[in-house]
Structures are given as C-alpha cells and as structure tokens.
GROMACS .gro file of C-alpha atoms in nm:
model
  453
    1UNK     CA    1   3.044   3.213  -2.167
    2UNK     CA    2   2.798   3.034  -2.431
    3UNK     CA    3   2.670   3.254  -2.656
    4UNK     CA    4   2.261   3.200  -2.561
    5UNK     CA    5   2.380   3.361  -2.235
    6UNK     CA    6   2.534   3.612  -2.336
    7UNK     CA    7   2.186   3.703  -2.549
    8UNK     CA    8   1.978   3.644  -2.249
    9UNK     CA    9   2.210   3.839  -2.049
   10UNK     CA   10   2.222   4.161  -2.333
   11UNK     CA   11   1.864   4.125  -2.368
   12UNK     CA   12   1.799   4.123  -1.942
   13UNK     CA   13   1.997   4.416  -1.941
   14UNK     CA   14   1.791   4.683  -2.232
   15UNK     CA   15   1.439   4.463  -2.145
   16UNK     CA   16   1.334   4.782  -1.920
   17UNK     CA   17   1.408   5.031  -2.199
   18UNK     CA   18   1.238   4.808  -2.459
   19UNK     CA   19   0.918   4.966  -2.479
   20UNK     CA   20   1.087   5.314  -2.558
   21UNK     CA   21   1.346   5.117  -2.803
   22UNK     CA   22   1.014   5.010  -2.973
   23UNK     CA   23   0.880   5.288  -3.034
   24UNK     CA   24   1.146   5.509  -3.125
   25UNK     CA   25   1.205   5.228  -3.415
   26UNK     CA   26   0.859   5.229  -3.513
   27UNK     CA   27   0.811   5.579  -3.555
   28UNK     CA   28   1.167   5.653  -3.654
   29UNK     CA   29   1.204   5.450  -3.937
   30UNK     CA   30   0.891   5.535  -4.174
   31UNK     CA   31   0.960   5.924  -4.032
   32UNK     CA   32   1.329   5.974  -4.151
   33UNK     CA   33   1.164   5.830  -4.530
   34UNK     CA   34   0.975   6.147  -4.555
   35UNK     CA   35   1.238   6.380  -4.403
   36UNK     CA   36   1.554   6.184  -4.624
   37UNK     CA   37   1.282   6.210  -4.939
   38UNK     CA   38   1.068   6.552  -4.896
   39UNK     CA   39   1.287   6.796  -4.676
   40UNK     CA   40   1.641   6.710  -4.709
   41UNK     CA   41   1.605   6.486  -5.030
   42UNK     CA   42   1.917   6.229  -5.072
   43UNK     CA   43   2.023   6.058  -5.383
   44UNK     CA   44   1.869   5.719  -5.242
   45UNK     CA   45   1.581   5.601  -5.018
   46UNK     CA   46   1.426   5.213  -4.957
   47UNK     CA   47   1.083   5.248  -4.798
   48UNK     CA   48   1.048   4.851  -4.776
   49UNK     CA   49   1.308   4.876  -4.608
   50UNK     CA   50   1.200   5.061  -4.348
   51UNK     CA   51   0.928   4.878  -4.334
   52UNK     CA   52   1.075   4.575  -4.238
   53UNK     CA   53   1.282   4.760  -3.973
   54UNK     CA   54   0.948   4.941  -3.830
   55UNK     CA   55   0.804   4.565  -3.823
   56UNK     CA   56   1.100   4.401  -3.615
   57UNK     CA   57   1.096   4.687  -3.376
   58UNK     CA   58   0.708   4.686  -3.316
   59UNK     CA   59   0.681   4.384  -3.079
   60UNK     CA   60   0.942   4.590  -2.857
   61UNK     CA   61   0.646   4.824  -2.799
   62UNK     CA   62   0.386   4.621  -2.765
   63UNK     CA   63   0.616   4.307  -2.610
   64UNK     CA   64   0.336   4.237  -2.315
   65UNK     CA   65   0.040   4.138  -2.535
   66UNK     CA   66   0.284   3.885  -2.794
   67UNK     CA   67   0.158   3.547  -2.849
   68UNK     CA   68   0.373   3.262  -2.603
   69UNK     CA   69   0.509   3.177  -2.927
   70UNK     CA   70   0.652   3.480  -3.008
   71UNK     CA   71   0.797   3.509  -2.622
   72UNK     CA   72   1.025   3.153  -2.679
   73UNK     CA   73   1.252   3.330  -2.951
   74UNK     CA   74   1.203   3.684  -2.796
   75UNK     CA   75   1.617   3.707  -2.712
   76UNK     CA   76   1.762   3.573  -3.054
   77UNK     CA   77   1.482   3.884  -3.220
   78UNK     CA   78   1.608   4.160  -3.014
   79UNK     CA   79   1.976   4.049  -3.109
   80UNK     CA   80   1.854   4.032  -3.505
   81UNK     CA   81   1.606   4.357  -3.517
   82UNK     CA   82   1.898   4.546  -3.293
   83UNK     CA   83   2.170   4.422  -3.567
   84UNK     CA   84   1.980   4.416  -3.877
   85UNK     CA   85   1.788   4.778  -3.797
   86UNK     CA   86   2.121   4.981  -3.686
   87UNK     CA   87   2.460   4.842  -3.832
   88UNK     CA   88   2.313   4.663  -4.115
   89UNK     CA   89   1.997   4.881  -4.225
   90UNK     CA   90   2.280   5.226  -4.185
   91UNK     CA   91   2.584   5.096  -4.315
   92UNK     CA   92   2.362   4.980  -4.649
   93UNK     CA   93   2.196   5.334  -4.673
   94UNK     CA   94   2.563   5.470  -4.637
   95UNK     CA   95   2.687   5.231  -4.900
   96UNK     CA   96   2.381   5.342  -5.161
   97UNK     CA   97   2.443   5.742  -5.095
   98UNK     CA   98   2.799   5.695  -5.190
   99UNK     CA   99   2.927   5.773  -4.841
  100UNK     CA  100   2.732   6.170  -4.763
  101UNK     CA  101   2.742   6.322  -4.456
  102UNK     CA  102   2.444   6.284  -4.344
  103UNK     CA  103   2.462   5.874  -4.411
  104UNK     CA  104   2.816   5.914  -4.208
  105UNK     CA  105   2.708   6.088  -3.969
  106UNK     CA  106   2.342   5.864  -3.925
  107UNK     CA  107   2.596   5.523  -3.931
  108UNK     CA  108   2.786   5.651  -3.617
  109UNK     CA  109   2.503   5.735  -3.431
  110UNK     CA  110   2.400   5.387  -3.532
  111UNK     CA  111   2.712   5.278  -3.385
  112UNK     CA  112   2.665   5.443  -3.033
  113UNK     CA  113   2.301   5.302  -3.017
  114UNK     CA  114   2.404   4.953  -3.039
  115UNK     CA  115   2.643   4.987  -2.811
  116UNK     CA  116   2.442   5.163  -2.561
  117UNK     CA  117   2.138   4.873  -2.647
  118UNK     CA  118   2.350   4.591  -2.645
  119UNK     CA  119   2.651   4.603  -2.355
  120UNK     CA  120   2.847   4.317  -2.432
  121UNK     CA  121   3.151   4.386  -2.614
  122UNK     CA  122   3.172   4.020  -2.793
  123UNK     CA  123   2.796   3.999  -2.919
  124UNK     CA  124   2.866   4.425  -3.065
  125UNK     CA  125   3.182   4.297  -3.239
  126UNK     CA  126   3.021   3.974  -3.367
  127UNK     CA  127   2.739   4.198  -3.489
  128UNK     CA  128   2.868   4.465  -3.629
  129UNK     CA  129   3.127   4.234  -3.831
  130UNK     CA  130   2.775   4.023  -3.962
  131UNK     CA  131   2.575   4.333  -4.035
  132UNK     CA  132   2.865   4.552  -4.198
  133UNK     CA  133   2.978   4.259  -4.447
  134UNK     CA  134   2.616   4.191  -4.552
  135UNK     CA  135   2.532   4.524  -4.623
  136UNK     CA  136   2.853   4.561  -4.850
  137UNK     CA  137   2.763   4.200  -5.020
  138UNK     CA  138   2.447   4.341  -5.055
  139UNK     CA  139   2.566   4.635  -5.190
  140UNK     CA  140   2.793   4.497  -5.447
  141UNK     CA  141   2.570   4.267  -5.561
  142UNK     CA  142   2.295   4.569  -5.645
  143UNK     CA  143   2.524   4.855  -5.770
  144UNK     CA  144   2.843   4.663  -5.830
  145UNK     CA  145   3.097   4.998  -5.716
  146UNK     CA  146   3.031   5.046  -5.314
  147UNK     CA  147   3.384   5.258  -5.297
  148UNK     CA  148   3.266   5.593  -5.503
  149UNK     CA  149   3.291   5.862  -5.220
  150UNK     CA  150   3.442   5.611  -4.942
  151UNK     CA  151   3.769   5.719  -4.786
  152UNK     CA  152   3.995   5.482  -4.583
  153UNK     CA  153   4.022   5.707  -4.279
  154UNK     CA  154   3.671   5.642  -4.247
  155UNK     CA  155   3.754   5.299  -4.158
  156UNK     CA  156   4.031   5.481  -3.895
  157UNK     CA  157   3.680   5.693  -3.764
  158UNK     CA  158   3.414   5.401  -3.702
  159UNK     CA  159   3.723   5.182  -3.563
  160UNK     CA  160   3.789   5.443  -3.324
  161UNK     CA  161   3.413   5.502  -3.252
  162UNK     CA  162   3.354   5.150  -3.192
  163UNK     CA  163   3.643   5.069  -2.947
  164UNK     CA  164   3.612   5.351  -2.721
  165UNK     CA  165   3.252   5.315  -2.698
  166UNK     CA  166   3.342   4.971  -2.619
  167UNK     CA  167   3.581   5.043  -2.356
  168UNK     CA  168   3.385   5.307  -2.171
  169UNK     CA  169   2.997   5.075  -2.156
  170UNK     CA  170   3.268   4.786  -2.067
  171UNK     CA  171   3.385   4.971  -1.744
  172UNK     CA  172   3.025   5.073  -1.682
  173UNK     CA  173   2.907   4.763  -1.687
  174UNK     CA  174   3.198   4.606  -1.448
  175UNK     CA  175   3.072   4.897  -1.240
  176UNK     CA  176   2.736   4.795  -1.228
  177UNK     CA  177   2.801   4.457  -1.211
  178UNK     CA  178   3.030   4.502  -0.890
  179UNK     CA  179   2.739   4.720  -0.690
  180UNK     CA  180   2.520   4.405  -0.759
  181UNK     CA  181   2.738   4.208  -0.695
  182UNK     CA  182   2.839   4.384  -0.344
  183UNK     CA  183   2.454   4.386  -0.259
  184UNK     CA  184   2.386   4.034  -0.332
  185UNK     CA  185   2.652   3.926  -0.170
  186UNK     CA  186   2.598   4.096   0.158
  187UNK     CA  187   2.270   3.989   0.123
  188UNK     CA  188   2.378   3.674   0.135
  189UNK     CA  189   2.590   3.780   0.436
  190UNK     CA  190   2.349   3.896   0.600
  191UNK     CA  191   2.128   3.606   0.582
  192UNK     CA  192   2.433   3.385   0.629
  193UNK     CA  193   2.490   3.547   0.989
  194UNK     CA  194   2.104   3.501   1.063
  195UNK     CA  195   2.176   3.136   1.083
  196UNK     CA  196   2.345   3.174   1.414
  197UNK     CA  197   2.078   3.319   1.596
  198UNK     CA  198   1.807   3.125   1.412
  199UNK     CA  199   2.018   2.806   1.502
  200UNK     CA  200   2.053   2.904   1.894
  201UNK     CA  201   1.664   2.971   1.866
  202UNK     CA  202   1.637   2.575   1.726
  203UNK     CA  203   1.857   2.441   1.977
  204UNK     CA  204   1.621   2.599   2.279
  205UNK     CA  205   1.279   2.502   2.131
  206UNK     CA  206   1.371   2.166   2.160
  207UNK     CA  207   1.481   2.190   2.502
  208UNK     CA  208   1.132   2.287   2.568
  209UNK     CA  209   0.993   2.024   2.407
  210UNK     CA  210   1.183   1.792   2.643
  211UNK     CA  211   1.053   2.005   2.924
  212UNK     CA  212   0.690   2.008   2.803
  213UNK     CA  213   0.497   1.669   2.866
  214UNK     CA  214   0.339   1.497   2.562
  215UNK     CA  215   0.001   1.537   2.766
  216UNK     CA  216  -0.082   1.576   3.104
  217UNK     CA  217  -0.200   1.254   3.176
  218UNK     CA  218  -0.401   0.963   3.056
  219UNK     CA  219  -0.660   1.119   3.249
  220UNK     CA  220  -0.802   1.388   3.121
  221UNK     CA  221  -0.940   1.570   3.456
  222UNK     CA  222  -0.593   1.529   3.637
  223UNK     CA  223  -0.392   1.841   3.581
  224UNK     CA  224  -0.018   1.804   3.580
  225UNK     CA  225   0.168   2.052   3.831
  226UNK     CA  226   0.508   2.260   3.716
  227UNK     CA  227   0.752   2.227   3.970
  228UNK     CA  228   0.925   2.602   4.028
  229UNK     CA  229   1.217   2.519   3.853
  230UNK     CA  230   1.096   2.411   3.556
  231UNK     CA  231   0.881   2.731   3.538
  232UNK     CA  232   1.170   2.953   3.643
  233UNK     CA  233   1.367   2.711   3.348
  234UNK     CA  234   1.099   2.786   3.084
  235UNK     CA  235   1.057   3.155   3.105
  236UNK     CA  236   1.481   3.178   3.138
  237UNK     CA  237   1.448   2.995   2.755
  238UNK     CA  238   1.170   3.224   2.641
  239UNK     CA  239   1.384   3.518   2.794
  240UNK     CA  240   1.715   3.425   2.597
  241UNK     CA  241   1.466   3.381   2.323
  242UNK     CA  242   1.351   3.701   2.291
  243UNK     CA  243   1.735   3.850   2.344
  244UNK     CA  244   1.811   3.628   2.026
  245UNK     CA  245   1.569   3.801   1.830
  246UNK     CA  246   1.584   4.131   1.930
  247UNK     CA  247   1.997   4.073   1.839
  248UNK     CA  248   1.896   3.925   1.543
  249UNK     CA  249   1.689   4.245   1.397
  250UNK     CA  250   1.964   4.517   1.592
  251UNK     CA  251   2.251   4.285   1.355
  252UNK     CA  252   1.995   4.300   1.021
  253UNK     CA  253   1.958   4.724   1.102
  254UNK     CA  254   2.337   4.798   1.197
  255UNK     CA  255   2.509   4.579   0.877
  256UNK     CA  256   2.241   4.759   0.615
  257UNK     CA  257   2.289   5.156   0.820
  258UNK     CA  258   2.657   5.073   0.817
  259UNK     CA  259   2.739   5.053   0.529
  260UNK     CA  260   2.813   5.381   0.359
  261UNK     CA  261   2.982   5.368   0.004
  262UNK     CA  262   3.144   5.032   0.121
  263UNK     CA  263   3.242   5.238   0.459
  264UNK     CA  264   3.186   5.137   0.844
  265UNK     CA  265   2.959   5.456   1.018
  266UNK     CA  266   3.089   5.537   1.369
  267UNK     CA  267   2.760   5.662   1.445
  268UNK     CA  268   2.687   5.348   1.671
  269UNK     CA  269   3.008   5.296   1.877
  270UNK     CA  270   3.055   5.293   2.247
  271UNK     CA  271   3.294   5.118   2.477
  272UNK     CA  272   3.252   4.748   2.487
  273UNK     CA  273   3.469   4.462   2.709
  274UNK     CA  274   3.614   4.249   2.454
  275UNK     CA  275   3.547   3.909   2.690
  276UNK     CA  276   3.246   3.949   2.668
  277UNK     CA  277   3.243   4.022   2.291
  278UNK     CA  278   3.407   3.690   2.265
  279UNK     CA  279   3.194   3.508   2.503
  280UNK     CA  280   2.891   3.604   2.342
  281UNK     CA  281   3.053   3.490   1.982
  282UNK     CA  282   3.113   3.187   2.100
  283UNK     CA  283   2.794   3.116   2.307
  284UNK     CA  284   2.558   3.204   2.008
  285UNK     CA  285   2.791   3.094   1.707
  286UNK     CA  286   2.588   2.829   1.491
  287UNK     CA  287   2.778   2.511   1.548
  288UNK     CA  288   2.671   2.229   1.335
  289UNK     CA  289   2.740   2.025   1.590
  290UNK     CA  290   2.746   2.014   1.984
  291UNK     CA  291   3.091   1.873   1.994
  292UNK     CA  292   3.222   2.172   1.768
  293UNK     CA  293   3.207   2.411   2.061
  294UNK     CA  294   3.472   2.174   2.233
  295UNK     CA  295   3.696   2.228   1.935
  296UNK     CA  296   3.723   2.648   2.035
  297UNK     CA  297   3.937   2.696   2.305
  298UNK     CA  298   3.924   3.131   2.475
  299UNK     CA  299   4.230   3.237   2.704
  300UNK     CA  300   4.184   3.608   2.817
  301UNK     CA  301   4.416   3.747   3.103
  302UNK     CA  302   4.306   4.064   3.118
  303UNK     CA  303   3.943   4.217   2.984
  304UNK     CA  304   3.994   4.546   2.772
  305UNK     CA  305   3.780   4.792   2.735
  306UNK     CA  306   3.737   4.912   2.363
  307UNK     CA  307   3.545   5.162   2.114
  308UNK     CA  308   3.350   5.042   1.860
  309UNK     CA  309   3.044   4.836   1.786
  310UNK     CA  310   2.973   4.463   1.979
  311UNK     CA  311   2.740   4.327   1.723
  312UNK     CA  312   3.040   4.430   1.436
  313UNK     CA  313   3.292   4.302   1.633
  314UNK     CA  314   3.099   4.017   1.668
  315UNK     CA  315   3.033   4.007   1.285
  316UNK     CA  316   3.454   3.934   1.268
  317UNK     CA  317   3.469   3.689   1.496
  318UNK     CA  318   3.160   3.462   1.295
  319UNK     CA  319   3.340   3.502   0.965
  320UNK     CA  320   3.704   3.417   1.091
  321UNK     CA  321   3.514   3.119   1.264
  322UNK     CA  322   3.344   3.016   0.987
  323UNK     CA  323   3.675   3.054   0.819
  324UNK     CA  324   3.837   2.805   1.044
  325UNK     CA  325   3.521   2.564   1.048
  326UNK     CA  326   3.554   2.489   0.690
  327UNK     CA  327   3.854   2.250   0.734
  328UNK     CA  328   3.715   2.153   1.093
  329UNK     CA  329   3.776   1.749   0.948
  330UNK     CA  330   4.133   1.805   0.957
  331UNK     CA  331   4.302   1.514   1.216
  332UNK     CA  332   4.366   1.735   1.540
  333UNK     CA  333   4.170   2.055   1.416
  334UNK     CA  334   4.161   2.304   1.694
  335UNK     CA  335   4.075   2.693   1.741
  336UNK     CA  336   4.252   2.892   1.988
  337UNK     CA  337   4.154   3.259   2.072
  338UNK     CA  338   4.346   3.464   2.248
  339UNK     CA  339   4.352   3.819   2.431
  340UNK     CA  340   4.674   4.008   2.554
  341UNK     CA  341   4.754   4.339   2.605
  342UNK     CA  342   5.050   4.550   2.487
  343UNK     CA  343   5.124   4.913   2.529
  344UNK     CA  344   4.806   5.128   2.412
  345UNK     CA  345   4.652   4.835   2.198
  346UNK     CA  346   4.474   4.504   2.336
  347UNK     CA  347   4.537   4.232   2.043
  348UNK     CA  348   4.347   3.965   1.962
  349UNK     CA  349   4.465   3.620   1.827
  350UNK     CA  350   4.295   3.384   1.604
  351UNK     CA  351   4.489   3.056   1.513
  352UNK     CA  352   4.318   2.738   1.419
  353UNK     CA  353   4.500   2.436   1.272
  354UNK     CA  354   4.381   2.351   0.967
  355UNK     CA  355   4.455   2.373   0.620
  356UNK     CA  356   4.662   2.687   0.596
  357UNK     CA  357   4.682   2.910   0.309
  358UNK     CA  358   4.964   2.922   0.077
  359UNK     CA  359   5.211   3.189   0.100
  360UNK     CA  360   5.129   3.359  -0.286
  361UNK     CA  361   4.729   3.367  -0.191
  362UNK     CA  362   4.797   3.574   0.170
  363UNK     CA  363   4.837   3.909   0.020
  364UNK     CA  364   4.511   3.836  -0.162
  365UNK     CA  365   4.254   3.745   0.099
  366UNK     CA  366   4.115   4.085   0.207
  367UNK     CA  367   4.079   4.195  -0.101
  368UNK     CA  368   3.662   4.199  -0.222
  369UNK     CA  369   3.533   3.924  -0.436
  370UNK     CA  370   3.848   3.730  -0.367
  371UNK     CA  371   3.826   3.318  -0.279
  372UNK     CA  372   4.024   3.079  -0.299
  373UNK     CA  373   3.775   2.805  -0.423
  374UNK     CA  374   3.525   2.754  -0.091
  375UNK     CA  375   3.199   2.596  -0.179
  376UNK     CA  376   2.968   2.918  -0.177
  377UNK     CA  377   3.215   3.213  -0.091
  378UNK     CA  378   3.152   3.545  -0.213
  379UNK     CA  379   3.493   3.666  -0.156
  380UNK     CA  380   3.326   3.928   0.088
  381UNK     CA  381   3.357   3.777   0.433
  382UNK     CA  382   3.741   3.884   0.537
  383UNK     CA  383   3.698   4.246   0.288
  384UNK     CA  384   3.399   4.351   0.502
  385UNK     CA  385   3.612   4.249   0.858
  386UNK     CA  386   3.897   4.462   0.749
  387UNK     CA  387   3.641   4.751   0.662
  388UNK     CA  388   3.529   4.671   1.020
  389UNK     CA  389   3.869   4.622   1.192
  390UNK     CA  390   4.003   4.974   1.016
  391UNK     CA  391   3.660   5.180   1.099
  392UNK     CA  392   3.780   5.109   1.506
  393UNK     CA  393   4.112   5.206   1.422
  394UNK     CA  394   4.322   4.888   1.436
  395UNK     CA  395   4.436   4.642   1.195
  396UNK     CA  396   4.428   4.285   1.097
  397UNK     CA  397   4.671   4.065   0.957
  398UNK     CA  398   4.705   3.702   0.842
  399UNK     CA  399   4.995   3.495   0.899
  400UNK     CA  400   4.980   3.105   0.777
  401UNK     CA  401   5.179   2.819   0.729
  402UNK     CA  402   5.049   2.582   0.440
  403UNK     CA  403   4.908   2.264   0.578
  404UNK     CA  404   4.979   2.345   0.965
  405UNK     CA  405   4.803   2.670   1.073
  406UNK     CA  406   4.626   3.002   1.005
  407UNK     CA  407   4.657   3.276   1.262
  408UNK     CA  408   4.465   3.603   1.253
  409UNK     CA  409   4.600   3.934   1.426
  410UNK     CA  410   4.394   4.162   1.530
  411UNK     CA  411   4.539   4.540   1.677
  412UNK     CA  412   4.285   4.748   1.835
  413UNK     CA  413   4.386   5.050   2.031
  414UNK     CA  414   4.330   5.120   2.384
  415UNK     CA  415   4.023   5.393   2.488
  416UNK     CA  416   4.236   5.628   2.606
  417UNK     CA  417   4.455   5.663   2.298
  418UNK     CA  418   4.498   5.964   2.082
  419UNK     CA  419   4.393   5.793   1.801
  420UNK     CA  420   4.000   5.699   1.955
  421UNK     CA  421   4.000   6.031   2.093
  422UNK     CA  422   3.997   6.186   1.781
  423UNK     CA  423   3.734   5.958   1.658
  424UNK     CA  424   3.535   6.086   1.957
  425UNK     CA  425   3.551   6.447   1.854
  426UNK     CA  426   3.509   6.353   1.525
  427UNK     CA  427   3.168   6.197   1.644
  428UNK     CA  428   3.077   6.498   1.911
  429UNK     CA  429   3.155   6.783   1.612
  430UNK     CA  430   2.857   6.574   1.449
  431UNK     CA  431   2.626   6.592   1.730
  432UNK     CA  432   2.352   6.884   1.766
  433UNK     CA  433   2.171   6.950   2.089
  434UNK     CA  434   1.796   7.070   2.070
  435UNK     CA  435   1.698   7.379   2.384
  436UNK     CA  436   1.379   7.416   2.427
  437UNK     CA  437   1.341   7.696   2.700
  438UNK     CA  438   1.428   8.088   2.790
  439UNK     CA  439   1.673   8.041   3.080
  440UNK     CA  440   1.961   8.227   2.965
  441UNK     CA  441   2.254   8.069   3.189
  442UNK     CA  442   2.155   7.682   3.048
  443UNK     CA  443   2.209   7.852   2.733
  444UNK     CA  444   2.496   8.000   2.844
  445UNK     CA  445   2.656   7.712   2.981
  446UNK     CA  446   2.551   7.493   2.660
  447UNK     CA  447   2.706   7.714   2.472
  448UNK     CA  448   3.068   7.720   2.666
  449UNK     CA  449   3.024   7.312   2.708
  450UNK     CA  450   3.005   7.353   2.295
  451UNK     CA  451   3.238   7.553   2.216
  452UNK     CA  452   3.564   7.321   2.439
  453UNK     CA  453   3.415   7.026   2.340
   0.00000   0.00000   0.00000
C-alpha cells in the first residue's frame, strides 16, 4: 500500500477525535510549561517549543473554518504535528533532562498516544524512527553528551512499549476492519439479491407495454375496448407485481433481523415444501438472458416437507446459481438440481458443468472473505449459505472436479427428526403467552399446556 494511503487512511480513522486531539494539544502544551517550570520545576524547559507544538495542533480544533488551502495538505500535517508534537517534541525534552522520571515516564505516554492516534503499524514505526533520531541529532548538536542518566534497558522498555501497543491496536483494527467489512459486504448482498426481483419486475413492465396500445386510435373520440383476457392478463401482471415487491421488502427485513453476531435466528421458521422453494428460485432468479433459464434443468421425485425459512433457503439457491452462472460460456454449460430422499434427511443436489474448482481451494470456499479471483466477490456468498444451511440443521458440502464439474450437497433433516424437534422446543421455551381475563380453568389449562410443552 502507497504511503499517501496509508496517511489518508490514518488520518480517516482519528478525523472524528480531531477536534478533542486539538485541543488537548493546544491547551496541553503551554500548560505543562508552567507546571514543569513553577510546581514541579525540572532542570530544562523550551517554551518556543511549545509554542510551535500548540500552533500545529490548533487547526485540529478549529479544522472546519481552515482556508481550502490549508484543507489540500490537511493529511501530510496531522502525520507531521502527530510525529513532531509526541515522539519528537518528548524524546528531545527526555534527552535535555538527562533521562528523569518524569521525562520517562511523559515519553511513554507519548508513545501510547501515537499509537492510539495513528493505527497503522508501518507509518508509527516510520515515525517514531524519524522523530527519535532527530531529537537525538538535535540533541547532540546542542549539548554534545545525550547519554548522562540514559540506561540501555530503557531501550529494552520503549521497545517493549512500542511493539505490544502495536500488536494489540493491530488486532483491533483487523477487528474493526472485518465488522465493516461484514456490513458492507452484505450490503452489497443484499442489494445484489434485489436484482432478481427488480429484474422479474423489468421483464413484466414490458409485457405491458406490448399489451398497452400506443394510443387508442387516430381518432380521438373512438375509445378502444379491452377484451376480458387482456384485462384478466393485466391485473394477473400487476398481481405478481405486487407479490415481487412485497418479497422483495420480507427478503431486505429477514437478511438484516437474521443476522445475530454473524448467526441465523430461528425466530422465523416454519415448514416449507422444498419444490416449491426451488420452483420459486428458479421462476424469479435474474437471468441475464431468456435462454439462461433453458440452461437449469429441476428433477424432484418426491416433495419434502422441511423447517426453516423459504426466503433463506431461497437466498442459497441464488448464490450457488450465481455461482454456477459465472462460467455459464463454458461449451456445454448446464445446471442440474436435484431432490431425493434418504432415511430422515431430504438432500439436495447442485451440479453444474463448468469450470470446477481445484482440489487445494475446496477446503477454502466457505470460509468468510474467501474468493478465488471473481470479478466483484466479497468472499461472503457461500460463508453466509453455510451459516444458513447449519441454522436448519443440515450441512453442505462441495465436491468438484477441475475443469469438468462442481456439485453442491446439501443434507437437511426430515420434520419429524429428533434433531428439528429440539429446535422446536428450543423455539416454544422462548415463546410467552399474554391472558387477559379471570376464568380460572383457561388459566388452568394454560398453565398444564405450559408446563408439558
């Protein structure tokens, strides 16, 4: 990463705490002058100095009324004032009061401050190294001896300080990074599985348009009559229209109230028929072309009833197809899905023939933020289906041959096994029932109904 961006990112990062940065600095420094000089007096003090420092850190405070000017080079000042007002300005006072306590003491908190301020490990090191070596050129070149009072396991003290410190903001800030990363990207998720419904919307507007007449007729007092079937046509479109939408916003609600620490909620299952699950992925998927629905091919010999959530299970079946789209050029490219039963599990099949994946990336793929080089993949897509696959009990799995096929297992168990009846009580033990009333034997019987169930 260039350096400028790693400046701009720093500064991005502290630019909300700036104004409090700003004037902590400008009161700070010309404050500590008359606390080092008057009430705890030390053997050297530098009010221009201070000054200066006071100066850089003033446009921190007051950073929304600066000249344009000033704005173009406000990054590479916040890296200076932030290096030349901690490392530099402390490790020069240290230097000129022969290594006290206090000056000790005053250059680590120094230390933590700029590490705090400014997150990225390279630019602190870079820094530090700048600032440190100045202020002992400096030094040398005004009092000649900077060792009188300095002690090499000082050097063992700030090392320590400055690594750990290090460490711990650098796992803070892959921490951070990762939740932002988690929300844009299912934000982007989100909005990627909007296309499907916003593309079946498309696709029936312009069958009205071909319905609809350009005008009635040449003449304008001649009124065009609907035949019945074209109004029974119109208001079936406006009718699947409305469905779309109203799938759209219940999709948009259940992905966002879903997700729970990076966990799939039970709150919204219910038994669903997984052919029609399938059906209605297939009918409303957002094909880029017409001829792309030909290329999907659904064998089911027996529905199964499940437990879970339609619009998530749907949410697997877009991503796996938009999986298999991606190499859709491929000569004899096909999707087959498939739907067979076995014990107390109904399992699901996904194979298309495309490119395959390698046998080394497999073990990889459901891990989060992992790709494997697609044009505008998050890494998020098959993560979040596992989530999905493992909050109804089952399991996926990916089997591929490189350059032939990719198949997709999916295991989900049966309604009547132990394993969903135990999500069911799970669910139940979280339900409350509100009585309104004074008839003692409703009570009664609420009560016994509670207390088996």
């Amino acid at each position: 990463m260039r350096t400028n961006k790693r400046i701009a990112e720093a500064y991005r990062y502290i630019e909300p705490n700036l104004f409090i940065i700003g004037l902590f600095g400008s009161i700070g420094f010309p404050a500590y002058y008359f606390i080092w000089t008057y009430l705890f007096p030390q053997p050297y003090e530098n009010l221009p100095l201070r000054l200066v420092c006071m100066l850089l850190f003033v446009p921190f405070a007051i950073k929304d009324y600066m000249p344009k000017l000033f704005l173009r080079y406000k990054e590479k000042h916040f890296v200076f004032t932030i290096c030349f007002g901690l490392p530099f300005f402390f490790c020069y006072m240290m230097i000129r009061n022969e290594w006290s306590i206090e000056w000790i003491m005053s250059f680590m908190a120094a230390i933590f401050l700029s590490i705090i301020i400014i997150y990225d490990w390279l630019l602190i090191l870079i820094s530090t190294a700048i600032a440190a070596c100045t202020a002992a050129l400096i030094g040398y070149l005004t009092i000649g001896n900077i060792s009188h009072g300095f002690h090499y396991s000082y050097v063992v003290v700030f090392s320590f300080s400055y690594f750990t410190g290090i460490c711990f903001n650098y796992r803070n800030r892959i921490e951070i990074e990762s939740k932002q990363l988690f929300s844009q990207s299912f934000s982007s998720g989100i909005a990627h599985e909007m296309r499907n419904p916003l593309g079946a919307l498309y696709a029936s507007q312009e069958v009205l348009l071909e319905l609809l007449p350009e005008s009635l007729t040449d003449d304008p007092q001649h009124n065009r009559l609907i035949s019945n079937a074209e109004i029974t046509k119109l208001r079936n479109i406006i009718k699947d229209n409305i469905s779309i939408i109203n799938n759209g916003h219940s999709t948009i609600n259940l992905l966002l109230s879903s997700i729970d620490s990076q966990k799939i909620s039970p709150h919204s299952f219910h038994h669903l028929s997984i052919a029609d699950v399938i059906n209605d992925t297939l009918d409303v998927y957002g094909y880029q072309t017409k001829s792309d629905r030909d290329l999907v091919f659904f064998q089911i010999n027996k529905d199964n009833i499940l437990f879970g959530n339609d619009i998530l299970l749907r949410y697997v079946f877009f991503n796996l197809l938009k999986n298999s789209f991606y190499y859709k050029e491929k000569t004899n490219f096909k999707i087959f899905i498939s739907v067979y039963s076995k014990k107390n599990e109904t399992i699901v099949s996904v194979k298309d023939y495309g490119k395959g994946i390698p046998l080394t990336l497999i073990k990889n793929i459901f891990a989060e933020y992992y790709t494997s080089g697609k044009k505008n993949n998050t890494g998020l897509g098959l993560s979040f289906c596992k989530k999905v696959i493992d909050a109804f009990a089952g399991k996926i799995e990916c089997y591929s041959t490189e350059n032939v096929s990719t198949t997709f297992i999916i295991r989900l168990p049966s309604v009547s096994s132990p394993i969903i009846d135990k999500i069911k009580y799970d669910l139940m033990a979280m339900k409350s029932v509100l009585y309104i009333g004074n008839k003692s034997k409703i009570l009664s019987d609420l009560n016994h109904l509670a207390f088996f169930l």
